[in-house]
Coordinates of C-alpha atoms (C1' of nucleotides) in Angstrom, one line a residue:
Chain A
M90 CA 113.0 79.7 120.0
N91 CA 111.4 80.9 123.2
S92 CA 114.4 79.6 125.2
H93 CA 116.2 82.8 124.1
L94 CA 113.3 84.9 125.5
D95 CA 113.7 82.9 128.7
K96 CA 117.3 83.7 128.7
I97 CA 116.6 87.4 128.3
N98 CA 114.1 87.4 131.1
D99 CA 116.4 85.5 133.3
F100 CA 119.2 87.9 132.5
T101 CA 117.2 91.0 133.3
A102 CA 115.8 89.5 136.5
R103 CA 119.4 89.1 137.7
L104 CA 120.6 92.6 136.8
D105 CA 122.4 94.3 139.7
I106 CA 120.8 97.3 141.3
E107 CA 123.3 99.8 139.8
T108 CA 122.5 98.7 136.3
L109 CA 118.8 98.8 136.9
T110 CA 119.0 102.2 138.3
A111 CA 120.9 103.4 135.4
L112 CA 118.4 102.0 133.0
N113 CA 115.5 103.6 135.0
A114 CA 117.3 106.9 134.9
I115 CA 117.1 107.0 131.1
S116 CA 113.6 105.7 130.8
V117 CA 110.3 107.5 130.9
E118 CA 106.8 106.3 131.2
K119 CA 104.3 107.6 128.7
I120 CA 100.7 106.9 127.7
F121 CA 99.5 106.9 124.1
K122 CA 95.9 107.1 123.3
K123 CA 94.3 104.7 120.9
G124 CA 95.2 105.6 117.3
N125 CA 98.1 107.9 118.2
F126 CA 101.6 107.4 116.8
L127 CA 104.7 106.5 118.8
L128 CA 106.6 107.0 115.6
R129 CA 105.8 108.3 112.1
Q130 CA 107.4 107.7 108.7
D131 CA 110.4 110.0 108.1
E132 CA 111.1 110.6 111.8
V133 CA 114.2 109.1 113.3
C134 CA 113.4 106.4 115.9
K135 CA 115.2 107.9 118.8
K136 CA 113.5 105.8 121.5
S137 CA 112.9 102.2 122.2
Y138 CA 109.3 101.5 123.4
W139 CA 108.6 98.9 125.9
I140 CA 104.9 98.2 125.9
E141 CA 103.9 97.9 129.5
K142 CA 100.2 97.6 128.8
G143 CA 98.3 97.8 125.6
I144 CA 98.5 96.9 121.9
A145 CA 100.4 98.6 119.1
R146 CA 101.4 97.8 115.5
K147 CA 104.3 98.7 113.2
Y148 CA 103.5 99.3 109.5
Y149 CA 104.7 100.9 106.3
L150 CA 103.0 102.2 103.1
N151 CA 103.6 100.4 99.9
D152 CA 101.7 101.7 96.9
G153 CA 99.5 103.6 99.3
K154 CA 98.6 100.4 101.1
E155 CA 99.4 99.7 104.7
I156 CA 101.5 96.7 105.3
T157 CA 101.6 95.7 109.0
T158 CA 105.0 94.2 109.9
E159 CA 104.7 93.6 113.6
L160 CA 102.1 93.4 116.3
Y161 CA 102.9 94.3 119.9
F162 CA 101.4 93.3 123.2
D163 CA 102.3 93.5 126.9
N164 CA 106.0 93.4 127.5
D165 CA 107.0 93.5 123.8
I166 CA 109.6 96.1 122.7
A167 CA 108.8 98.2 119.7
V168 CA 111.3 100.0 117.4
S169 CA 111.6 100.7 113.8
F170 CA 114.8 98.6 113.7
D171 CA 116.9 100.1 110.9
S172 CA 115.9 103.6 111.9
Y173 CA 116.9 102.9 115.5
C174 CA 120.2 101.3 114.7
L175 CA 121.3 103.7 112.1
Q176 CA 119.5 106.8 113.5
K177 CA 118.1 107.5 110.0
P178 CA 114.5 108.4 109.0
S179 CA 112.1 105.6 109.4
R180 CA 110.0 104.0 106.6
E181 CA 107.7 102.6 109.3
Y182 CA 105.0 104.0 111.5
I183 CA 104.3 102.6 115.0
Q184 CA 100.8 103.2 116.2
A185 CA 98.9 102.4 119.4
L186 CA 95.8 100.3 118.7
T187 CA 94.5 100.7 122.2
D188 CA 95.3 103.2 125.0
T189 CA 98.9 102.0 125.7
T190 CA 101.3 102.5 128.6
I191 CA 104.9 102.7 127.4
L192 CA 108.3 102.9 129.0
Q193 CA 110.5 104.7 126.5
T194 CA 114.3 104.7 126.6
D195 CA 116.4 107.2 124.8
F196 CA 118.8 105.8 122.1
G197 CA 121.6 108.1 122.8
A198 CA 121.5 107.7 126.6
F199 CA 121.3 104.0 126.2
Q200 CA 124.5 103.9 124.1
T201 CA 126.3 105.9 126.8
A202 CA 124.9 103.7 129.5
K203 CA 126.1 100.6 127.7
Q204 CA 129.7 101.8 128.0
Q205 CA 129.4 102.1 131.7
F206 CA 127.3 99.1 132.4
P207 CA 128.5 96.1 130.3
K208 CA 125.5 94.2 131.1
L209 CA 123.4 96.6 129.2
A210 CA 125.5 95.9 126.2
K211 CA 125.0 92.2 126.6
L212 CA 121.3 92.8 126.9
D213 CA 121.3 94.8 123.7
L214 CA 123.0 92.0 121.9
M215 CA 120.6 89.4 123.3
M216 CA 117.5 91.4 122.3
T217 CA 118.9 91.9 118.8
E218 CA 119.6 88.2 118.5
Y219 CA 116.1 87.5 119.6
Y220 CA 114.7 89.8 117.0
A221 CA 116.8 88.2 114.3
M222 CA 115.6 84.8 115.3
W223 CA 112.0 86.0 115.3
L224 CA 112.6 87.4 111.7
E225 CA 114.0 84.0 110.6
D226 CA 111.0 82.2 112.0
R227 CA 108.6 84.6 110.2
L228 CA 110.5 84.2 107.0
F229 CA 110.4 80.4 107.5
Q230 CA 106.6 80.7 107.7
F231 CA 106.3 82.7 104.5
H232 CA 108.6 80.2 102.8
T233 CA 106.8 77.0 103.8
M234 CA 103.2 77.7 104.9
D235 CA 100.2 78.8 102.9
A236 CA 97.7 81.5 104.1
T237 CA 95.6 79.0 106.2
H238 CA 98.6 77.6 108.0
R239 CA 100.1 80.9 108.7
Y240 CA 96.8 82.0 110.3
L241 CA 96.4 78.9 112.3
K242 CA 100.0 79.4 113.6
L243 CA 99.2 82.9 114.5
I244 CA 96.2 82.1 116.6
E245 CA 97.9 79.2 118.2
D246 CA 100.7 81.5 119.3
H247 CA 98.5 84.5 120.1
P248 CA 95.0 83.4 120.7
Y249 CA 93.9 86.7 122.1
I250 CA 94.9 88.4 118.9
I251 CA 91.6 88.0 117.2
Q252 CA 89.6 89.5 120.0
N253 CA 91.7 92.6 120.0
I254 CA 92.9 93.5 116.5
P255 CA 90.9 94.4 113.4
L256 CA 91.1 91.8 110.7
T257 CA 92.5 94.2 108.2
F258 CA 95.7 94.5 110.3
I259 CA 95.9 90.8 110.8
A260 CA 95.5 90.0 107.1
S261 CA 98.2 92.4 106.1
Y262 CA 100.5 91.0 108.8
L263 CA 100.0 87.5 107.3
G264 CA 100.6 88.8 103.8
I265 CA 97.1 88.0 102.6
S266 CA 94.0 90.0 101.6
L267 CA 91.3 90.8 104.0
E268 CA 88.8 88.7 102.0
T269 CA 91.0 85.6 102.0
L270 CA 91.4 85.9 105.7
S271 CA 87.7 86.2 106.2
R272 CA 87.1 83.1 104.1
I273 CA 89.7 81.1 106.0
R274 CA 87.9 82.0 109.3
A275 CA 84.6 81.1 107.9
K276 CA 85.8 77.6 107.1
K277 CA 87.2 76.5 110.5
Chain B
M250 CA 120.9 99.4 104.1
N251 CA 124.4 99.0 102.8
S252 CA 125.5 101.9 104.9
H253 CA 125.6 99.5 107.8
L254 CA 127.9 97.2 106.0
D255 CA 130.1 100.2 105.2
K256 CA 130.1 100.9 108.9
I257 CA 131.2 97.4 109.7
N258 CA 134.0 97.5 107.1
D259 CA 135.1 100.8 108.3
F260 CA 135.1 99.5 111.9
T261 CA 137.1 96.4 111.1
A262 CA 139.6 98.4 109.1
R263 CA 140.3 100.6 112.1
L264 CA 140.7 97.7 114.6
D265 CA 143.9 98.1 116.7
I266 CA 146.6 95.5 116.2
E267 CA 146.0 93.8 119.6
T268 CA 142.4 93.1 118.8
L269 CA 143.2 91.9 115.3
T270 CA 145.9 89.6 116.7
A271 CA 143.5 88.2 119.2
L272 CA 140.9 87.5 116.4
N273 CA 143.5 85.8 114.2
A274 CA 144.6 83.6 117.1
I275 CA 141.2 82.0 117.3
S276 CA 140.6 81.7 113.6
V277 CA 141.7 78.9 111.2
E278 CA 141.8 78.8 107.4
K279 CA 140.2 75.8 105.8
I280 CA 139.3 74.6 102.3
F281 CA 136.0 72.9 101.5
K282 CA 135.6 71.0 98.3
K283 CA 132.6 71.5 96.1
G284 CA 129.6 69.8 97.6
N285 CA 131.1 69.3 101.0
F286 CA 129.3 70.5 104.2
L287 CA 130.5 73.2 106.5
L288 CA 127.6 72.2 108.8
R289 CA 125.0 69.5 108.8
Q290 CA 121.5 69.3 110.3
D291 CA 121.5 68.3 114.0
E292 CA 125.1 69.4 114.5
V293 CA 125.7 72.4 116.7
C294 CA 127.1 75.4 114.8
K295 CA 130.3 75.9 116.8
K296 CA 132.1 78.1 114.3
S297 CA 131.4 81.2 112.2
Y298 CA 132.5 80.8 108.6
W299 CA 134.0 83.7 106.8
I300 CA 134.0 82.9 103.1
E301 CA 137.3 84.2 101.8
K302 CA 136.7 82.9 98.3
G303 CA 134.0 80.7 96.9
I304 CA 130.3 80.1 97.0
A305 CA 128.1 78.4 99.6
R306 CA 124.5 78.1 100.5
K307 CA 122.5 77.4 103.6
Y308 CA 119.3 75.3 103.4
Y309 CA 117.0 73.1 105.4
L310 CA 114.6 70.2 104.6
N311 CA 110.9 70.7 104.6
D312 CA 108.8 67.7 103.7
G313 CA 111.9 66.2 102.1
K314 CA 112.4 69.3 100.0
E315 CA 115.4 71.5 100.2
I316 CA 114.7 75.2 101.0
T317 CA 117.7 77.5 100.4
T318 CA 117.7 80.3 102.9
E319 CA 120.9 82.1 102.1
L320 CA 123.6 82.3 99.4
Y321 CA 127.1 83.2 100.3
F322 CA 129.9 84.8 98.3
D323 CA 133.3 86.2 98.9
N324 CA 133.5 88.1 102.2
D325 CA 130.1 86.9 103.5
I326 CA 129.8 85.3 106.8
A327 CA 127.9 82.1 107.2
V328 CA 126.4 80.6 110.3
S329 CA 123.2 78.8 111.2
F330 CA 122.1 81.7 113.3
D331 CA 119.9 80.2 116.1
S332 CA 122.2 77.1 116.3
Y333 CA 125.2 79.5 116.7
C334 CA 123.6 81.8 119.2
L335 CA 122.0 79.2 121.4
Q336 CA 124.6 76.5 120.7
K337 CA 121.8 74.0 120.0
P338 CA 121.5 71.5 117.1
S339 CA 121.0 73.2 113.7
R340 CA 118.0 72.7 111.4
E341 CA 120.1 73.9 108.6
Y342 CA 122.9 72.6 106.4
I343 CA 125.7 74.8 105.1
Q344 CA 127.2 73.5 101.9
A345 CA 130.1 74.6 99.6
L346 CA 128.8 75.0 96.0
T347 CA 132.4 75.5 94.6
D348 CA 135.8 74.8 96.2
T349 CA 135.7 77.3 98.9
T350 CA 138.4 78.9 101.2
I351 CA 137.1 79.7 104.6
L352 CA 138.3 81.4 107.8
Q353 CA 136.5 79.8 110.6
T354 CA 136.3 81.2 114.1
D355 CA 135.4 79.2 117.2
F356 CA 132.2 80.3 119.0
G357 CA 133.5 79.7 122.5
A358 CA 136.9 81.3 121.9
F359 CA 135.1 84.4 120.4
Q360 CA 132.9 84.7 123.5
T361 CA 136.0 84.7 125.6
A362 CA 137.8 87.2 123.4
K363 CA 134.9 89.5 123.4
Q364 CA 135.3 90.0 127.2
Q365 CA 138.9 91.0 126.7
F366 CA 138.5 93.1 123.6
P367 CA 135.3 95.2 123.8
K368 CA 135.6 96.1 120.1
L369 CA 134.9 92.5 119.3
A370 CA 131.7 92.7 121.3
K371 CA 130.8 95.8 119.4
L372 CA 131.6 94.0 116.1
D373 CA 129.4 91.2 117.1
L374 CA 126.5 93.5 117.8
M375 CA 127.0 95.3 114.5
M376 CA 127.0 92.1 112.5
T377 CA 123.9 90.8 114.2
E378 CA 122.2 94.1 113.5
Y379 CA 123.2 93.8 109.9
Y380 CA 121.8 90.3 109.7
A381 CA 118.5 91.4 111.2
M382 CA 118.3 94.3 108.7
W383 CA 119.0 91.9 105.9
L384 CA 116.2 89.6 107.1
E385 CA 113.9 92.6 107.4
D386 CA 114.6 93.4 103.7
R387 CA 114.1 89.9 102.6
L388 CA 110.7 89.7 104.4
F389 CA 109.8 93.0 102.8
Q390 CA 110.4 91.4 99.4
F391 CA 108.2 88.4 100.2
H392 CA 105.6 90.8 101.5
T393 CA 105.4 93.1 98.6
M394 CA 106.9 91.6 95.5
D395 CA 105.8 88.7 93.2
A396 CA 108.1 86.1 91.8
T397 CA 109.2 88.2 88.8
H398 CA 110.1 91.2 90.9
R399 CA 111.9 89.2 93.5
Y400 CA 114.0 87.6 90.7
L401 CA 114.7 91.0 89.1
K402 CA 115.8 92.4 92.4
L403 CA 118.1 89.5 93.0
I404 CA 120.0 89.8 89.8
E405 CA 120.1 93.5 90.2
D406 CA 121.8 93.1 93.6
H407 CA 123.9 90.1 92.5
P408 CA 124.3 89.9 88.7
Y409 CA 127.0 87.2 89.0
I410 CA 124.6 84.9 90.7
I411 CA 123.1 83.4 87.6
Q412 CA 126.5 82.4 86.2
N413 CA 127.5 80.6 89.2
I414 CA 124.5 78.9 90.9
P415 CA 122.2 76.2 89.6
L416 CA 118.6 77.5 89.0
T417 CA 117.2 75.0 91.5
F418 CA 118.9 76.7 94.4
I419 CA 118.0 80.2 93.2
A420 CA 114.3 79.2 92.7
S421 CA 114.1 77.8 96.2
Y422 CA 115.9 80.9 97.6
L423 CA 113.3 83.0 95.9
G424 CA 110.4 80.8 97.2
I425 CA 109.3 79.8 93.8
S426 CA 109.4 76.6 91.7
L427 CA 112.1 75.8 89.3
E428 CA 109.7 75.8 86.5
T429 CA 108.4 79.3 87.3
L430 CA 111.8 80.7 87.5
S431 CA 112.6 79.2 84.1
R432 CA 109.6 80.9 82.6
I433 CA 110.4 84.2 84.1
R434 CA 113.8 84.0 82.6
A435 CA 112.5 83.0 79.2
K436 CA 110.3 86.1 79.1
K437 CA 112.8 88.9 79.8
Chain C
dC128 C1' 68.6 106.6 114.1
dG129 C1' 72.2 107.6 110.7
dA130 C1' 77.0 107.3 109.5
dC131 C1' 81.3 105.2 109.0
dA132 C1' 84.3 101.6 109.9
dT133 C1' 84.6 96.6 109.7
dA134 C1' 83.5 92.1 107.9
dT135 C1' 81.3 88.7 104.7
dT136 C1' 80.2 86.7 100.4
dG137 C1' 80.2 86.0 95.3
dA138 C1' 82.3 85.9 90.6
dG139 C1' 86.1 86.2 87.6
dA140 C1' 90.9 86.8 86.7
dT141 C1' 95.7 85.8 87.7
dC142 C1' 99.6 83.8 89.6
dC143 C1' 102.0 80.0 90.4
dA144 C1' 102.6 74.8 91.6
dT145 C1' 102.4 70.4 90.0
dC146 C1' 103.1 66.7 86.9
dA147 C1' 105.0 65.1 82.9
dA148 C1' 107.6 65.1 78.7
dC149 C1' 111.5 66.6 76.6
dC150 C1' 116.2 68.5 75.6
dA151 C1' 121.2 69.5 76.1
dA152 C1' 125.6 69.0 78.2
dT153 C1' 128.6 66.1 80.7
dG154 C1' 130.5 62.0 82.6
dT155 C1' 131.4 57.0 83.0
dG156 C1' 132.1 52.2 82.3
dG157 C1' 132.9 48.8 79.1
Chain D
dC124 C1' 134.6 55.8 71.4
dC125 C1' 130.0 54.4 72.0
dA126 C1' 125.8 53.5 75.0
dC127 C1' 123.8 55.0 78.7
dA128 C1' 123.0 57.5 83.1
dT129 C1' 123.0 61.9 85.4
dT130 C1' 122.4 66.7 86.0
dG131 C1' 120.4 71.0 84.8
dG132 C1' 117.2 73.3 82.3
dT133 C1' 112.9 74.1 79.3
dT134 C1' 108.2 73.7 77.9
dG135 C1' 103.1 72.4 78.0
dA136 C1' 98.6 71.3 80.2
dT137 C1' 96.0 71.6 84.2
dG138 C1' 94.3 72.9 88.7
dG139 C1' 94.3 75.3 93.0
dA140 C1' 95.2 79.2 95.9
dT141 C1' 94.6 83.8 96.2
dC142 C1' 93.7 88.6 94.5
dT143 C1' 90.6 92.0 92.8
dC144 C1' 86.3 94.2 92.2
dA145 C1' 81.8 94.7 93.7
dA146 C1' 77.7 94.0 96.5
dT147 C1' 75.9 93.3 100.9
dA148 C1' 75.8 92.8 105.9
dT149 C1' 77.1 93.9 110.6
dG150 C1' 78.8 96.7 113.9
dT151 C1' 79.5 100.7 116.8
dC152 C1' 79.2 105.1 118.3
dG153 C1' 78.0 109.9 118.2

DNA sequence: CGACATATTGAGATCCATCAACCAATGTGG
DNA sequence: CCACATTGGTTGATGGATCTCAATATGTCG
């Protein structure tokens, strides 16, 4: 799985200066304070957000309850995927959980840049593929693992997660109740 | 969600003759008998399979038990995604559930063709995006709906499914046991 | 210190899996 | 054309995992 991420990193590391310059030209650094929103429901996701430093989460409301769909750390890229691809209103919120430094890239400008710099188009495809594989893996976990195993897998992959993120968000990310998560943690 | 599929159909409908000819040149029609495998575990998925007519499923083995991850009908495209993208051995099987006519396209030839015909590259991205959105939606269902609602959603989206596919596969696709599915059906 | 968010713990209810028996339709070999 | 196996589906009893509601505890920060 991570071999694809390696491929992406390798690919970006080898980008020629012209392509990199073009990418920089359409990107802006921004800082979001803890609790602030990079994106809200019903807004169109017009930027991709590269998390330089900090923690963020993506979530939506279902029956008034927040369901966390993704957690972001350093070097992750955050978008509300269908809103970004289709440029339609987002069902999801993206929120900074700590003070977070972000490099945001404009959707429209990126589409234009892709036409001039084919490597950016290639990069776009690779990142989309990576996201699809990540989703497949997450689905696999929901399909085959119970709450305890999903939790163990999560802290195995991201040990630092428990120090930095409130349990409520982790529980909802794992698709279990806060109470169940608390009990799982009490046991082991 | 389906607006993206519309976009794809619209896009393919408008492809120029040169691009279409190139695509045809690297595609072959094949027929698989009911029960036969388009792809087995540990093989590399070197083709994409466009289902012209018939039904197929994708599944993997977990603890010796089959878990169905996707069901395919007319005009769906089947691949074992990570095996196809990374050209590494597949965890998944793809199997014809009826006699099935398929247009298969070679991975390597398609990569080459993409360089010559940018519209194929665009198409590749669009289809990958569509798959990611489909996965997001499926994850959403696992996250928010119980067995009954997942079943009702499935027959709402694909009413013909129950006439054509054994309950065992549908149950495992929904992430529930055969018995539970049977009881759900008995009720409503 | 007080106040509000965050986490733990307990008890009961609910969903669903598992195991096992059973049934109906279909196919096959003798 | 019958005896029997196979496949696909149903039904019942039981237990385990997890949710919900509610009470209590622990933080954390003004």
